[in-house]
CSV table of C-alpha atoms in Angstrom, one decimal:
chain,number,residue,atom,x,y,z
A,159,UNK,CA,0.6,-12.4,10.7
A,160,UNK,CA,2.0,-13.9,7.8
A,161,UNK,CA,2.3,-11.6,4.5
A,162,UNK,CA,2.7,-13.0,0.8
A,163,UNK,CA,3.6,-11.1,-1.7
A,164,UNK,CA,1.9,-11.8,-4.3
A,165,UNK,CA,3.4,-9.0,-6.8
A,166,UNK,CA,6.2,-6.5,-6.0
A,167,UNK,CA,8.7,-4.9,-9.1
A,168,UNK,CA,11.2,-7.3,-8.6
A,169,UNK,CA,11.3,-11.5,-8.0
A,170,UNK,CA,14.8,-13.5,-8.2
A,171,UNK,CA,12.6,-16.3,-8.6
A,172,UNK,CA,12.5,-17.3,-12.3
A,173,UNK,CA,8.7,-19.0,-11.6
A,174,UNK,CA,7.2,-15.9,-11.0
A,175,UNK,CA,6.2,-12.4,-13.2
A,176,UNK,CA,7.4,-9.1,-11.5
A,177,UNK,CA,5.9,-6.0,-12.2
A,178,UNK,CA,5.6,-2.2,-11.1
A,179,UNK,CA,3.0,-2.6,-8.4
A,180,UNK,CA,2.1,-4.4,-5.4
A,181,UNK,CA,0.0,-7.1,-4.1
A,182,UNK,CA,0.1,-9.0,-0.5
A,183,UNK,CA,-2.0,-12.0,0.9
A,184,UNK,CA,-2.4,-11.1,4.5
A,185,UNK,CA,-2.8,-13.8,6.7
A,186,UNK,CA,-3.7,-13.0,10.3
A,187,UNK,CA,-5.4,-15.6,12.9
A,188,UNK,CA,-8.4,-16.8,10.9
A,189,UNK,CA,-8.7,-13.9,8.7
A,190,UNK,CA,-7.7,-13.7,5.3
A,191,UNK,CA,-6.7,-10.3,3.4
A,192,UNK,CA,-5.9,-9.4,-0.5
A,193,UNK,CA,-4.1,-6.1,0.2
A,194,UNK,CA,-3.9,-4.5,-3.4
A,195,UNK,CA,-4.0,-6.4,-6.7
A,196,UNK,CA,-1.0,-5.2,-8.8
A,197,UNK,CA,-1.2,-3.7,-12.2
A,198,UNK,CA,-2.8,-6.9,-14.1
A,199,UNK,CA,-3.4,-10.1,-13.9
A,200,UNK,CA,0.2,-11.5,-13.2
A,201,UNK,CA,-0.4,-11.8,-9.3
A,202,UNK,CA,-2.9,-14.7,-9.9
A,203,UNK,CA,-0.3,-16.2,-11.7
A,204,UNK,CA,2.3,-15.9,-9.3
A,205,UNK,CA,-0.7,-16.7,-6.7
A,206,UNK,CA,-1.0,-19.8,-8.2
A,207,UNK,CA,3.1,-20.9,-8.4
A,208,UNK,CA,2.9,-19.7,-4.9
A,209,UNK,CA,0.0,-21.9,-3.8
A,210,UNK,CA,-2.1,-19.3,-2.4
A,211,UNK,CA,-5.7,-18.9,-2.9
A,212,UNK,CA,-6.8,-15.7,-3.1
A,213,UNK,CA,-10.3,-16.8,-3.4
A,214,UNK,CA,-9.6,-18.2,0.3
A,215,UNK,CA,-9.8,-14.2,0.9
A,216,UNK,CA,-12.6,-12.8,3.3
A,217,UNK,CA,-12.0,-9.4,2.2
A,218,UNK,CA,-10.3,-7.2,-0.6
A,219,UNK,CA,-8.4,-4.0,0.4
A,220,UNK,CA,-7.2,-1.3,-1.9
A,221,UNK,CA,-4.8,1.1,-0.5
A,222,UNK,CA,-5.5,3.8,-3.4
A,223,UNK,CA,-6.5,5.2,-6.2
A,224,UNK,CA,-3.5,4.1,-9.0
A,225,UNK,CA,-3.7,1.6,-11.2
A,226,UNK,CA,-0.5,0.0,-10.2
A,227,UNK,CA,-2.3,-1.2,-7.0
A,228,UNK,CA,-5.5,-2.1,-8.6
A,229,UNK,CA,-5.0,-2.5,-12.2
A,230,UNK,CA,-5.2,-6.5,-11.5
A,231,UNK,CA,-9.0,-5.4,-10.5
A,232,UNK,CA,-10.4,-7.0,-13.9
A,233,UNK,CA,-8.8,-9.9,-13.4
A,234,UNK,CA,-10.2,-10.6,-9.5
A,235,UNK,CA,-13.7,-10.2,-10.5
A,236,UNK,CA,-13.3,-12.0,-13.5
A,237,UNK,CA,-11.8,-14.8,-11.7
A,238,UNK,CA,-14.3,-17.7,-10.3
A,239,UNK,CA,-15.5,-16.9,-6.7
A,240,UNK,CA,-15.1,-20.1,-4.0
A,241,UNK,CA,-18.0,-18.9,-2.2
A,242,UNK,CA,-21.9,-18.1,-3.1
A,243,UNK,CA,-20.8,-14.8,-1.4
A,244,UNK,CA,-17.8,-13.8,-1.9
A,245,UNK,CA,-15.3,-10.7,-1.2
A,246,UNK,CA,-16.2,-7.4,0.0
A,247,UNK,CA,-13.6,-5.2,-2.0
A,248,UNK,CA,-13.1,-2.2,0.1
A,249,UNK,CA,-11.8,0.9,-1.5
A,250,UNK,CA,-11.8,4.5,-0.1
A,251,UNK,CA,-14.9,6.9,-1.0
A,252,UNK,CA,-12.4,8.8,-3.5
A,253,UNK,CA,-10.4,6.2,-5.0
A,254,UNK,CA,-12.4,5.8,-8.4
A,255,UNK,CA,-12.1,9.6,-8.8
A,256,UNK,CA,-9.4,10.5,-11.7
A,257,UNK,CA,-5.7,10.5,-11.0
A,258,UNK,CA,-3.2,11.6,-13.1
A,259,UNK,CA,0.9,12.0,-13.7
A,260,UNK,CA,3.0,14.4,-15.1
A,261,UNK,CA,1.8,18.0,-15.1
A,262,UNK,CA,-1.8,20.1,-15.1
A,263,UNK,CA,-0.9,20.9,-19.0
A,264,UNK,CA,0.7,17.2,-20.0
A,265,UNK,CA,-0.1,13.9,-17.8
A,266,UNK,CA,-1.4,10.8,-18.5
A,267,UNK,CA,-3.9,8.6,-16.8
A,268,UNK,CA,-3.1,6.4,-13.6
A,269,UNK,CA,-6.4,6.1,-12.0
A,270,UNK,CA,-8.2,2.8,-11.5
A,271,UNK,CA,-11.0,2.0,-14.2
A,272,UNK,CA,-14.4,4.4,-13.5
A,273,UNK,CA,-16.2,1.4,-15.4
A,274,UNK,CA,-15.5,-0.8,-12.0
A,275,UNK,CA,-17.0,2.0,-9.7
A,276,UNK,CA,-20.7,0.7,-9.3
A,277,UNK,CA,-19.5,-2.7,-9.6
A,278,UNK,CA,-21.9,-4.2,-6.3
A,279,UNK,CA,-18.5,-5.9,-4.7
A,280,UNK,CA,-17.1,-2.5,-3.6
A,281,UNK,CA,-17.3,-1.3,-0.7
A,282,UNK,CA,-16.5,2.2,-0.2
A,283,UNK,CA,-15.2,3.5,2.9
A,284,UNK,CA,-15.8,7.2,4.3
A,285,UNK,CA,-12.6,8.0,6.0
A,286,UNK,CA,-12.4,4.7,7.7
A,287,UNK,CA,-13.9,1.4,8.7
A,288,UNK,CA,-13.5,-1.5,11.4
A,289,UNK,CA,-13.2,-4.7,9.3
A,290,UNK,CA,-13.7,-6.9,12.2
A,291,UNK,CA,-12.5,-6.7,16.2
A,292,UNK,CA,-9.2,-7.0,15.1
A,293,UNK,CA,-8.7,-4.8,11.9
A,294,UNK,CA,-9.6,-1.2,11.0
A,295,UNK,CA,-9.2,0.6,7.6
A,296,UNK,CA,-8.3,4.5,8.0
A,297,UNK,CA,-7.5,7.6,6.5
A,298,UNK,CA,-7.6,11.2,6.9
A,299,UNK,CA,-4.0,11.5,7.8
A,300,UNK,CA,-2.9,14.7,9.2
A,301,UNK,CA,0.2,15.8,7.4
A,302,UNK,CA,2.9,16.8,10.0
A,303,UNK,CA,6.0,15.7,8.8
A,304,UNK,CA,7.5,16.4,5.0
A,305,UNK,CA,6.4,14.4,2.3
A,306,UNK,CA,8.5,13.6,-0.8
A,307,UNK,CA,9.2,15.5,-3.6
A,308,UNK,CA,8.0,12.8,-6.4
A,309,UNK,CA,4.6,13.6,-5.1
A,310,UNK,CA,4.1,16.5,-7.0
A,311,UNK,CA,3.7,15.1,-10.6
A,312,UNK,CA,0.9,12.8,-9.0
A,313,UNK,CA,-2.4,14.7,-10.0
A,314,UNK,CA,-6.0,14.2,-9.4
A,315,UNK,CA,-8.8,15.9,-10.7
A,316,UNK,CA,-10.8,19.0,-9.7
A,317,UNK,CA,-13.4,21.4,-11.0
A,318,UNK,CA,-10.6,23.6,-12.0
A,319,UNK,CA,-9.0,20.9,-13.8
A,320,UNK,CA,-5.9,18.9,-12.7
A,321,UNK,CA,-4.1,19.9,-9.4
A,322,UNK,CA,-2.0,18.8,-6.8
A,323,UNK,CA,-3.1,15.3,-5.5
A,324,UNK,CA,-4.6,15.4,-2.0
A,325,UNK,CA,-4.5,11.8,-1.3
A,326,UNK,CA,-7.4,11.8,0.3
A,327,UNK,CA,-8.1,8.4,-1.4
A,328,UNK,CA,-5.6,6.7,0.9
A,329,UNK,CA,-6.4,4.3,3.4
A,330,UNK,CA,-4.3,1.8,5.8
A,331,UNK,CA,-4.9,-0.8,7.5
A,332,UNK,CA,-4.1,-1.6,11.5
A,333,UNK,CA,-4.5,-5.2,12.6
A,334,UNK,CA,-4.2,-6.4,16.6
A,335,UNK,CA,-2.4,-9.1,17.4
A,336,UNK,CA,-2.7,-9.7,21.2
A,337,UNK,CA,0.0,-6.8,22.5
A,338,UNK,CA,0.9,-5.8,18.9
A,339,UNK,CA,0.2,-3.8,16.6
A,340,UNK,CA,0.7,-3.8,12.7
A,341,UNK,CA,0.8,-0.9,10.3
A,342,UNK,CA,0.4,-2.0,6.6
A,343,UNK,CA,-0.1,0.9,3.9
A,344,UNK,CA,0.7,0.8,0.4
A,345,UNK,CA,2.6,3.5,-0.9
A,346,UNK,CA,2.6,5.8,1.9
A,347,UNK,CA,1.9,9.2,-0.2
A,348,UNK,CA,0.6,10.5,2.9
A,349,UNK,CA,4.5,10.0,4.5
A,350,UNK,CA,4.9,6.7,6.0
A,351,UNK,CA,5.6,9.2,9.8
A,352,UNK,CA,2.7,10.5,9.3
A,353,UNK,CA,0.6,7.7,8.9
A,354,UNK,CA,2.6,6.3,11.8
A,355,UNK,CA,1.2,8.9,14.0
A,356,UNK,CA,-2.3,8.5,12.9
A,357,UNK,CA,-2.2,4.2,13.4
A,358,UNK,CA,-0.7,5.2,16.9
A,359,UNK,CA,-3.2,8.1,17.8
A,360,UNK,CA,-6.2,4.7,17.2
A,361,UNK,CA,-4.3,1.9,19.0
A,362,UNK,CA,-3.1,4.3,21.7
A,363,UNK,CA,0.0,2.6,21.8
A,364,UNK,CA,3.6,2.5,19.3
A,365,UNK,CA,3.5,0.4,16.3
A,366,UNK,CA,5.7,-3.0,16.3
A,367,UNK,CA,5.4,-3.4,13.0
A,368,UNK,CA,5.3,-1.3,9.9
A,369,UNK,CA,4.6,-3.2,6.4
A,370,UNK,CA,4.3,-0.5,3.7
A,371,UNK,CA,6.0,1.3,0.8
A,372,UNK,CA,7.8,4.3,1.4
A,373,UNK,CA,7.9,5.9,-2.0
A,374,UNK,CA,11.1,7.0,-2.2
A,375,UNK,CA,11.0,7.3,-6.0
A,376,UNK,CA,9.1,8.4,-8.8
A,377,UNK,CA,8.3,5.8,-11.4
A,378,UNK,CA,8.1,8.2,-14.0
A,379,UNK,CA,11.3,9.8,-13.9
A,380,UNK,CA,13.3,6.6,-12.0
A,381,UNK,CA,14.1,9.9,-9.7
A,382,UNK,CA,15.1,9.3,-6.2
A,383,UNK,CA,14.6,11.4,-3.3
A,384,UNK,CA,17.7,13.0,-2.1
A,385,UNK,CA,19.7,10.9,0.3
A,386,UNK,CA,19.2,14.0,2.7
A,387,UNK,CA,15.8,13.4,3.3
A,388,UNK,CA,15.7,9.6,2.9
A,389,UNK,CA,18.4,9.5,5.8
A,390,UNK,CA,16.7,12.0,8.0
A,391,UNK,CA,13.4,9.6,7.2
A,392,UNK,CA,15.4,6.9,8.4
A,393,UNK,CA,17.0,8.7,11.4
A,394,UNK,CA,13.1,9.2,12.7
A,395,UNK,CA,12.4,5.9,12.0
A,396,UNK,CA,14.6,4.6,13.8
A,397,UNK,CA,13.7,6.4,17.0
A,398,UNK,CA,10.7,4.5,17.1
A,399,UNK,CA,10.3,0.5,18.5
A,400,UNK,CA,9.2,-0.5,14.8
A,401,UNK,CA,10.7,-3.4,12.7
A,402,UNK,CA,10.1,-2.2,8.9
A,403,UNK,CA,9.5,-4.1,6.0
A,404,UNK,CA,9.2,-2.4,2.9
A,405,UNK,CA,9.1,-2.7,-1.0
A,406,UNK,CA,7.9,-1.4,-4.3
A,407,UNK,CA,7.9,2.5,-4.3
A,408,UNK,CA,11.0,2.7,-1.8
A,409,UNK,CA,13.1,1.5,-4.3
A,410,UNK,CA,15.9,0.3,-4.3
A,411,UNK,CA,18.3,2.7,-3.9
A,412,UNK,CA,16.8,4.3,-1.2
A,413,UNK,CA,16.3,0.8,0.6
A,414,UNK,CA,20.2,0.7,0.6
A,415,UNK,CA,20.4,4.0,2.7
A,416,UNK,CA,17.8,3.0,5.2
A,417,UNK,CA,19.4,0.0,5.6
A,418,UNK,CA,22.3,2.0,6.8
A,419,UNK,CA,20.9,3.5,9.3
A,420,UNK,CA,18.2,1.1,10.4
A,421,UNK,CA,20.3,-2.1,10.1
A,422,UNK,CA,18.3,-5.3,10.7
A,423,UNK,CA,14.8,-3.6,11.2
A,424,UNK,CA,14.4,-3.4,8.1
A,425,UNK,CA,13.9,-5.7,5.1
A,426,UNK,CA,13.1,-5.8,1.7
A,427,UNK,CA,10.1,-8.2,0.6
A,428,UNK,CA,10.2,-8.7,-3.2
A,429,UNK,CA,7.7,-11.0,-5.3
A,430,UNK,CA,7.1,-14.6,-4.3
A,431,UNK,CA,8.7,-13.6,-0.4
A,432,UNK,CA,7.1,-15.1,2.7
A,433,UNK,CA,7.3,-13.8,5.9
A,434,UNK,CA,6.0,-14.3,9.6
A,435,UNK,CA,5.5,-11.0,11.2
C-alpha cells in the first residue's frame, strides 16, 4: 500500500497548507481510497502540489464523526467528479449525529454538517461493511483496554442532552495484502489496542501494519496524556509484530515517548509524506 497524506497538522514543506486534521490517499493494488478529508478545502490544494488526484478515488471513507476529519466534505462534493459515477462516500450510520467539546453545560460544535446527511453520495454503514475482497470497514469495538483521558470533553448528543461520547460513529478500515494485514483508523478514540484486537478478531491473524492516530492529546486544551500511560501504551505496543505509523491526534510530544520505547517501528507521517507500506 502506498499512503499520501494529503493533510496532517504539521508539513516542513513550504508548498503545502497544514492544518488540525487528517486526510490520506490510500493506494492499494488497483484500488484507490480518500481516507478522511481534513477540516476544509486545503487538502485539494496540497492534493494538487502533490500530484494526486483524488477524483482517481473509487471510494471515500470517513473514519468519524468530527469536523476535523470531514470538514473538507463541502469541498469534495463541490469539486468536479472524473467519472459519470463517481465516489461512494462511506460514513458510519451515527456519524452525522451531533458531536460536541467541552462540557454538558458549555461546549461547542465539532460535528460534521447535518445539511450533508441526505446528500445521495453517502453511504452509511451499520456497524461494518466489506468494500471489496480485499477491504472491510468496521466498528463496534469492544473496549478492553483504557482509553485516554482527553476523551472525556468529547460529547455527543442524547435525549437527555449532551453526554459522554460513545464513539459508536467510529469505523476502521482492514485491507489484505497477500499475507498482510493493514490496520488504518483515524483517531483511534476507541483506543488504538482495542481496535487492534477487533481488526485481529476479523483477519484471524496479528496486524503487520497499523496506520492511525493515537490521540494522545486534546486539541482543546493542547493537554497531553500522562507519559505513564503513553509509555505503558507503548510498552503493549510493542509486544505485538506491528510497524506503526502515526500522526495528527498523537502529537507530538507523545510521538517522542513512543519513539522511545518502540524505536524504528514507528514513524511520524506529516502533510505532503509518502510512504510504501
Amino acid at each position: 500500500m502506498k499512503v499520501t497524506v494529503l493533510m496532517e497538522n504539521t508539513t516542513p514543506s513550504g508548498m503545502l497548507e497544514a492544518r488540525h486534521g487528517l486526510s490520506l490517499f490510500l493506494e492499494s493494488g488497483d484500488t484507490r481510497i480518500l481516507f478522511d478529508v481534513g477540516p476544509d478545502e486545503a487538502f485539494l490544494t496540497n492534493s494538487l502540489a502533490l500530484g494526486v488526484d483524488v477524483r482517481t478515488a473509487d471510494a471515500v471513507v470517513i473514519s468519524h464523526g468530527h469536523s476535523d476529519h470531514g470538514g473538507g466534505l463541502h469541498a469534495y462534493l463541490g469539486a468536479p467528479a472524473d467519472a459519470a459515477d463517481p465516489a461512494p462516500i462511506y460514513v458510519n450510520e451515527h456519524a452525522f449525529e451531533e458531536h460536541a467539546a467541552g462540557t454538558p453545560e458549555k461546549h461547542h460544535d465539532i460535528g460534521l454538517d447535518p445539511d450533508l446527511a441526505d446528500n445521495p453520495r453517502f453511504v452509511k454503514v451499520h456497524g461494518g461493511l466489506q468494500l471489496n475482497e480485499r477491504m472491510r470497514l468496521f466498528a463496534g469495538v469492544a473496549i478492553e483496554h483504557p482509553i485516554v483521558e482527553s476523551n472525556r470533553v468529547l460529547l455527543e448528543r442524547t435525549d437527555e442532552g449532551f453526554a459522554p461520547d460513545s464513539f459508536r460513529h467510529e469505523q476502521s478500515l482492514l485491507v489484505e495484502e497477500g499475507k498482510r494485514r493493514i490496520l488504518v483508523s483515524g483517531c483511534s478514540h476507541c483506543g488504538i489496542l482495542n481496535i487492534m484486537d477487533a481488526a485481529e478478531r476479523i483477519a484471524g491473524t496479528p496486524i503487520d501494519v497499523v496506520v492511525g492516530g493515537f490521540h494522545l492529546m486534546d486539541p482543546g486544551s493542547g493537554k497531553v496524556e500522562s507519559a505513564e500511560f503513553t509509555r505503558e501504551l507503548a510498552r503493549e505496543l510493542k509486544k505485538r509484530p506491528s510497524r506503526y505509523f502515526t500522526f495528527h491526534c498523537t502529537g507530538l510530544d507523545a510521538y517522542g515517548i513512543l519513539r522511545d520505547e518502540l524505536g524504528d517501528r514507528i514513524g511520524y507521517l506529516y502533510a505532503g509524506c509518502q510512504v510504501e507500506l
